[in-house]
Coordinates of C-alpha atoms in Angstrom, one line a residue:
M1 CA 10.2 -8.7 -31.3
P2 CA 10.4 -9.8 -28.0
R3 CA 11.6 -6.7 -25.6
R4 CA 13.7 -6.4 -22.8
V5 CA 12.4 -4.4 -19.9
L6 CA 13.7 -4.2 -16.4
F7 CA 11.5 -2.8 -13.7
V8 CA 12.9 -1.3 -10.3
I9 CA 10.9 -0.7 -7.2
R10 CA 12.4 0.4 -4.4
G11 CA 9.8 0.5 -1.2
K12 CA 7.9 -0.4 1.5
L13 CA 5.3 -3.0 1.2
G14 CA 2.5 -1.0 0.3
D15 CA 4.2 0.5 -1.9
T16 CA 5.8 -2.4 -3.3
L17 CA 2.6 -3.8 -4.2
V18 CA 1.0 -0.5 -5.6
A19 CA 3.9 -0.4 -8.1
F20 CA 3.6 -4.0 -8.7
A21 CA 0.2 -3.4 -10.2
T22 CA 1.9 -2.0 -13.0
V23 CA 4.3 -4.2 -13.5
R24 CA 1.5 -6.8 -13.4
R25 CA -0.8 -4.5 -15.9
Y26 CA 2.5 -4.4 -18.1
L27 CA 3.1 -8.4 -18.6
D28 CA -0.8 -9.5 -19.0
A29 CA -0.8 -6.2 -21.7
F30 CA 2.8 -7.5 -23.5
P31 CA 3.3 -11.4 -22.2
E32 CA 5.9 -11.4 -25.2
D33 CA 8.4 -9.0 -23.7
D34 CA 11.4 -9.9 -21.9
V35 CA 10.6 -8.6 -18.4
T36 CA 12.7 -8.4 -15.3
L37 CA 12.3 -7.1 -11.7
L38 CA 14.4 -5.6 -9.1
T39 CA 13.3 -5.0 -5.8
R40 CA 13.8 -5.5 -1.8
S41 CA 14.9 -9.3 -1.3
G42 CA 11.7 -10.3 0.9
Y43 CA 9.6 -8.6 -1.8
A44 CA 11.2 -10.7 -4.3
A45 CA 10.5 -13.6 -2.1
L46 CA 6.6 -12.1 -2.1
L47 CA 6.7 -12.1 -5.9
A48 CA 8.9 -14.9 -7.2
G49 CA 5.7 -17.1 -8.3
E50 CA 4.2 -13.8 -10.7
K51 CA 4.4 -15.8 -14.4
G52 CA 6.6 -13.8 -17.0
V53 CA 8.3 -11.7 -15.2
R54 CA 12.3 -12.8 -13.4
V55 CA 12.0 -10.9 -9.8
L56 CA 15.6 -10.4 -8.8
G57 CA 16.0 -9.1 -5.0
F58 CA 18.8 -7.6 -3.1
S59 CA 18.8 -6.9 0.5
S60 CA 21.6 -4.3 0.9
R61 CA 23.6 -1.9 -0.8
L62 CA 26.2 -4.4 -1.3
G63 CA 23.7 -7.0 -3.0
L64 CA 22.0 -4.6 -5.2
L65 CA 25.6 -3.4 -6.1
A66 CA 26.4 -7.0 -7.1
L67 CA 23.1 -7.6 -8.4
L68 CA 24.4 -4.4 -11.0
L69 CA 27.6 -5.9 -12.1
K70 CA 25.9 -9.2 -13.2
L71 CA 23.3 -7.5 -15.5
W72 CA 26.0 -5.7 -16.4
F73 CA 26.9 -9.2 -18.8
E74 CA 23.5 -9.4 -19.9
P75 CA 22.8 -7.8 -23.0
A76 CA 21.4 -3.7 -23.0
F77 CA 18.0 -3.9 -21.7
D78 CA 15.9 -1.9 -24.1
A79 CA 14.0 0.5 -21.2
L80 CA 15.3 1.0 -17.2
L81 CA 11.9 1.8 -15.6
V82 CA 12.4 3.5 -12.4
I83 CA 8.7 3.1 -11.1
W84 CA 9.3 3.5 -7.6
G85 CA 12.4 4.6 -5.6
F86 CA 14.4 7.5 -3.7
G87 CA 17.9 7.7 -3.3
N88 CA 21.3 7.0 -4.2
P89 CA 20.6 3.2 -5.4
I90 CA 18.5 5.1 -7.6
K91 CA 21.8 6.6 -8.5
W92 CA 24.0 3.6 -8.8
I93 CA 21.2 1.8 -10.7
G94 CA 21.1 4.8 -13.6
R95 CA 24.6 4.2 -13.7
L96 CA 25.1 1.0 -13.9
V97 CA 22.6 -0.6 -15.8
R98 CA 23.0 -0.6 -19.7
A99 CA 19.6 0.5 -21.5
R100 CA 18.6 2.3 -25.0
R101 CA 16.5 4.6 -22.7
K102 CA 16.0 5.4 -18.8
I103 CA 13.3 6.8 -17.3
Y104 CA 12.4 7.6 -13.6
L105 CA 9.4 9.4 -11.7
D106 CA 10.8 12.7 -11.7
N107 CA 13.3 15.3 -12.7
R108 CA 16.1 15.0 -9.7
F109 CA 18.5 12.7 -11.4
G110 CA 18.0 14.0 -14.7
A111 CA 21.9 13.5 -15.5
L112 CA 20.9 10.1 -15.1
F113 CA 17.7 9.5 -16.5
P114 CA 17.0 11.6 -19.4
E115 CA 13.2 11.1 -19.5
F116 CA 10.6 11.3 -16.3
A117 CA 7.0 11.4 -16.2
D118 CA 4.9 14.4 -15.8
L119 CA 3.0 14.5 -12.4
S120 CA 0.0 15.4 -11.5
P121 CA 0.1 16.9 -8.1
D122 CA -4.0 15.4 -7.9
R123 CA -3.5 11.9 -8.9
L124 CA -3.9 8.3 -7.4
Q125 CA -1.5 6.8 -5.6
S126 CA -0.5 4.0 -8.5
E127 CA -0.4 6.8 -11.0
P128 CA 3.1 7.8 -10.5
M129 CA 4.4 4.4 -11.7
W130 CA 1.6 3.9 -14.3
R131 CA 3.6 7.2 -15.7
V132 CA 6.9 6.1 -15.7
A133 CA 5.7 2.8 -17.6
R134 CA 4.0 4.7 -20.2
L135 CA 6.3 7.1 -21.3
F136 CA 8.2 3.6 -22.9
E137 CA 4.8 1.8 -23.8
P138 CA 1.8 4.3 -24.4
A139 CA -0.9 1.8 -25.1
L140 CA -0.6 0.5 -21.6
P141 CA -3.6 0.8 -19.5
Q142 CA -3.3 2.2 -16.6
P143 CA -4.2 0.1 -13.5
D144 CA -7.2 -0.1 -12.1
R145 CA -7.2 -2.6 -9.2
L146 CA -4.7 -5.1 -7.2
H147 CA -4.4 -8.2 -7.4
V148 CA -1.1 -10.7 -7.6
P149 CA -2.6 -14.0 -8.3
S150 CA 0.0 -16.2 -6.7
V151 CA 0.1 -14.2 -3.6
A152 CA -3.8 -14.5 -3.3
M153 CA -3.4 -18.5 -4.1
R154 CA -1.7 -18.6 -0.5
R155 CA -5.4 -18.1 0.9
S156 CA -7.6 -20.6 2.7
E157 CA -10.5 -21.4 0.6
T158 CA -12.6 -20.8 4.0
P159 CA -10.7 -18.3 5.8
A160 CA -12.1 -17.7 9.3
A161 CA -11.1 -15.4 10.9
I162 CA -11.0 -11.2 10.9
G163 CA -8.1 -9.5 10.7
V164 CA -7.4 -6.1 12.5
A165 CA -4.8 -4.1 11.6
P166 CA -4.8 -1.1 13.9
L167 CA -1.7 0.8 13.6
A168 CA 1.0 2.7 11.1
D169 CA 3.9 4.5 10.5
E170 CA 2.8 7.9 11.3
P171 CA 0.8 8.7 14.9
R172 CA -1.8 10.5 13.0
R173 CA -2.7 7.0 10.8
I174 CA -2.7 4.9 14.5
M175 CA -6.1 4.2 16.6
S176 CA -6.1 4.6 20.2
P177 CA -6.7 1.8 22.8
D178 CA -9.9 3.5 23.0
T179 CA -10.5 3.4 19.4
L180 CA -9.3 -0.1 18.5
A181 CA -11.7 -1.4 21.8
Q182 CA -14.8 0.1 19.9
L183 CA -13.9 -1.4 16.8
L184 CA -13.3 -4.8 18.3
H185 CA -17.0 -4.3 19.5
S186 CA -18.5 -3.5 16.6
I187 CA -16.6 -6.7 14.9
A188 CA -17.9 -9.0 17.8
I189 CA -21.9 -7.7 16.4
R190 CA -20.6 -7.9 13.1
H191 CA -19.0 -10.9 12.7
P192 CA -20.8 -13.4 15.9
G193 CA -18.1 -15.7 17.1
A194 CA -15.6 -15.6 14.4
P195 CA -11.8 -15.4 16.1
I196 CA -10.4 -12.0 16.1
K197 CA -6.3 -11.3 15.2
V198 CA -5.2 -8.1 15.5
F199 CA -1.8 -7.3 13.9
V200 CA 1.5 -5.7 15.9
N201 CA 4.8 -5.9 16.2
A202 CA 6.4 -5.3 19.7
S203 CA 8.7 -2.8 17.1
D204 CA 5.3 -1.1 16.2
R205 CA 4.7 2.5 17.0
G206 CA 1.5 2.6 19.8
C207 CA 1.9 -1.3 20.1
A208 CA 3.3 -1.2 24.0
E209 CA -0.1 0.8 24.6
L210 CA -2.4 -1.3 23.0
E211 CA -1.0 -4.7 24.9
A212 CA -1.2 -2.4 28.1
A213 CA -4.9 -2.2 27.9
G214 CA -5.6 -5.5 26.6
L215 CA -8.0 -7.2 24.6
P216 CA -11.4 -8.6 25.2
K217 CA -12.2 -12.4 25.5
G218 CA -11.8 -14.1 21.7
A219 CA -9.6 -11.4 20.1
E220 CA -5.5 -12.0 20.6
F221 CA -2.1 -10.3 19.2
Y222 CA -0.8 -11.8 16.0
Y223 CA 2.8 -10.6 16.1
F224 CA 4.2 -10.4 12.5
P225 CA 8.2 -10.4 12.7
E226 CA 8.8 -11.8 9.3
L227 CA 7.1 -10.8 5.7
E228 CA 6.2 -15.1 6.0
D229 CA 4.4 -14.9 9.2
L230 CA 2.5 -12.2 7.5
L231 CA 1.5 -13.5 5.2
R232 CA 0.9 -16.4 7.4
G233 CA -1.8 -14.8 9.7
F234 CA -3.9 -13.3 6.7
S235 CA -4.0 -16.7 4.7
D236 CA -7.1 -17.5 7.3
L237 CA -8.8 -13.9 7.0
A238 CA -12.4 -13.6 5.9
H239 CA -11.9 -9.8 6.3
V240 CA -9.8 -7.2 7.4
Y241 CA -10.2 -4.2 9.0
C242 CA -7.6 -1.7 9.4
T243 CA -5.9 2.4 9.2
D244 CA -4.3 3.3 6.0
T245 CA -1.4 0.7 6.3
G246 CA 0.4 -1.6 4.1
L247 CA -1.4 -4.1 4.8
Y248 CA -4.7 -3.2 3.3
H249 CA -2.9 -3.5 0.0
L250 CA -1.3 -7.2 1.5
A251 CA -5.3 -7.2 1.7
A252 CA -6.1 -6.4 -1.6
A253 CA -3.2 -8.4 -3.3
M254 CA -4.3 -11.5 -1.6
S255 CA -8.3 -10.8 -2.7
V256 CA -9.1 -10.1 1.2
P257 CA -12.0 -7.6 2.0
A258 CA -11.3 -4.9 3.3
T259 CA -12.8 -2.1 5.6
V260 CA -10.3 0.8 5.8
F261 CA -10.4 3.6 8.2
Y262 CA -9.0 7.1 6.7
G263 CA -8.5 10.6 9.3
P264 CA -5.9 12.6 7.1
T265 CA -5.5 10.6 4.0
Q266 CA -8.0 10.3 1.3
P267 CA -9.8 7.1 -0.1
W268 CA -10.4 7.8 -3.5
K269 CA -6.6 8.0 -3.7
N270 CA -5.6 5.3 -1.6
M271 CA -8.2 2.8 -3.9
M272 CA -8.1 1.7 -7.3
P273 CA -11.4 2.3 -8.4
A274 CA -12.1 -0.8 -9.6
Q275 CA -11.0 -2.6 -6.7
E276 CA -13.2 -5.9 -5.4
N277 CA -14.6 -6.0 -1.7
A278 CA -12.8 -2.8 -0.3
R279 CA -14.4 -0.4 1.4
G280 CA -13.0 2.9 2.9
I281 CA -14.7 4.8 5.4
R282 CA -13.6 8.4 6.3
L283 CA -15.8 11.2 8.6
M284 CA -18.3 13.0 5.7
V285 CA -16.6 16.7 6.9
L286 CA -13.1 15.5 5.5
G287 CA -14.3 15.6 2.4
T288 CA -12.1 14.8 -0.3
A289 CA -9.3 16.8 1.4
H290 CA -6.0 16.1 2.7
C291 CA -5.4 16.9 6.2
E292 CA -1.9 18.2 6.3
E293 CA -2.0 18.5 10.3
K294 CA 1.4 16.0 10.8
S295 CA 2.2 17.0 14.3
C296 CA -1.0 15.0 15.2
E297 CA -1.0 12.2 17.9
S298 CA -4.3 11.8 18.4
P299 CA -6.0 11.2 15.7
A300 CA -9.7 12.7 16.3
C301 CA -10.8 12.2 12.4
I302 CA -10.4 8.1 12.7
E303 CA -11.7 7.4 16.3
G304 CA -15.1 9.4 14.9
A305 CA -14.8 6.9 11.3
V306 CA -14.8 3.8 14.0
R307 CA -17.4 5.3 16.1
G308 CA -19.7 6.0 13.0
F309 CA -18.8 2.9 11.3
G310 CA -20.7 1.6 14.8
H311 CA -23.2 3.7 15.8
A312 CA -21.6 4.9 18.9
E313 CA -23.4 7.5 20.3
R314 CA -20.7 9.0 22.5
A315 CA -19.0 11.9 21.2
V316 CA -15.7 11.8 20.0
S317 CA -13.2 14.5 22.1
L318 CA -11.6 17.2 20.3
A319 CA -9.1 18.2 23.4
P320 CA -5.7 16.5 22.5
V321 CA -5.9 17.7 18.9
P322 CA -3.4 20.5 17.2
V323 CA -4.7 24.0 17.2
N324 CA -4.7 23.7 13.0
C325 CA -7.2 20.1 13.2
P326 CA -9.7 21.0 10.3
L327 CA -12.3 19.2 13.0
R328 CA -12.4 21.9 15.0
A329 CA -14.6 23.9 12.5
F330 CA -17.3 21.4 13.8
P331 CA -19.6 20.8 16.1
P332 CA -19.4 17.6 17.7
E333 CA -22.6 15.8 16.6
R334 CA -20.8 16.1 13.5
L335 CA -18.0 13.9 14.1
T336 CA -19.7 10.7 13.6
E337 CA -21.3 11.0 10.6
I338 CA -19.2 8.6 8.0
A339 CA -18.7 8.6 3.8
L340 CA -18.5 5.5 2.4
H341 CA -16.4 5.1 -0.6
E342 CA -16.3 1.3 -2.1
N343 CA -17.1 -0.8 -5.1
T344 CA -20.2 -1.7 -5.5
S345 CA -18.7 -5.7 -5.5
H346 CA -17.5 -5.4 -1.7
Q347 CA -18.8 -8.6 0.9
A348 CA -19.8 -7.4 4.7

């Protein structure tokens, strides 16, 4: 008998797409079930074309409450699976959704979600979502790649442009103007004559500095105030080069080949093991460790990875980095030695 299942994802773009990999895995494994996904309205529009799932979106807390009221009058769900989301809206969902089983990421809402996942500290970025769903359906395979078929269909059959996403939501994962200039130089050599789109928004941290420095001939800033603008810009990309940001996950969802430059974060956690055409680049001296220096605003680790990728000879300066930066333990000549993390199907 088909089961009624409600998945909930409340997060940013990258987290939403990573979490949806679990939903997609569930839909493919149990196509007979009646599945609903509750998520933010912008991402609901992004995922609305996916087969086998009813996608409901909310843009405000009031809108969420209205949706929960509508769901109240539907038959009870067999399971409510909050695979990503935090804060008071999750409490409302736990109280107002009628479900035989209610499962969450951890025990912080134990009174509302009696079941919760047991999470190892060393885990893939996609693992918590899967472990929540697996408590309901133990036979669910773990997602090993991120792919959203309906979104991938929006990609051009003859993509020609090269994309660059140099910014992120914290300073220690942002490319400086000098680092971006070095990367654009390397891209021009690897992709001669290809137009280059540098994806930024005026409100992004670090955008003003990049605009002030300007771009070389053949490259232009691409602004995406709305998600639809971002999708339109990505649809024509033959490759994207980026820092660790949610735009990488969009590239993966759209089957756009990607090269990601990692600084403090870990490629093996961020990149799913069977992701096609995905390559992570990080300084070799950092190994597999996560850097906990959150005060960093001058990520020499990303600069070094970009320089190593482009075979630049100039050493990385450690003058502006925090006192506790792990790179200070190594001589300058080691700070352009890079390690590659890639699937064998990667295409440069």
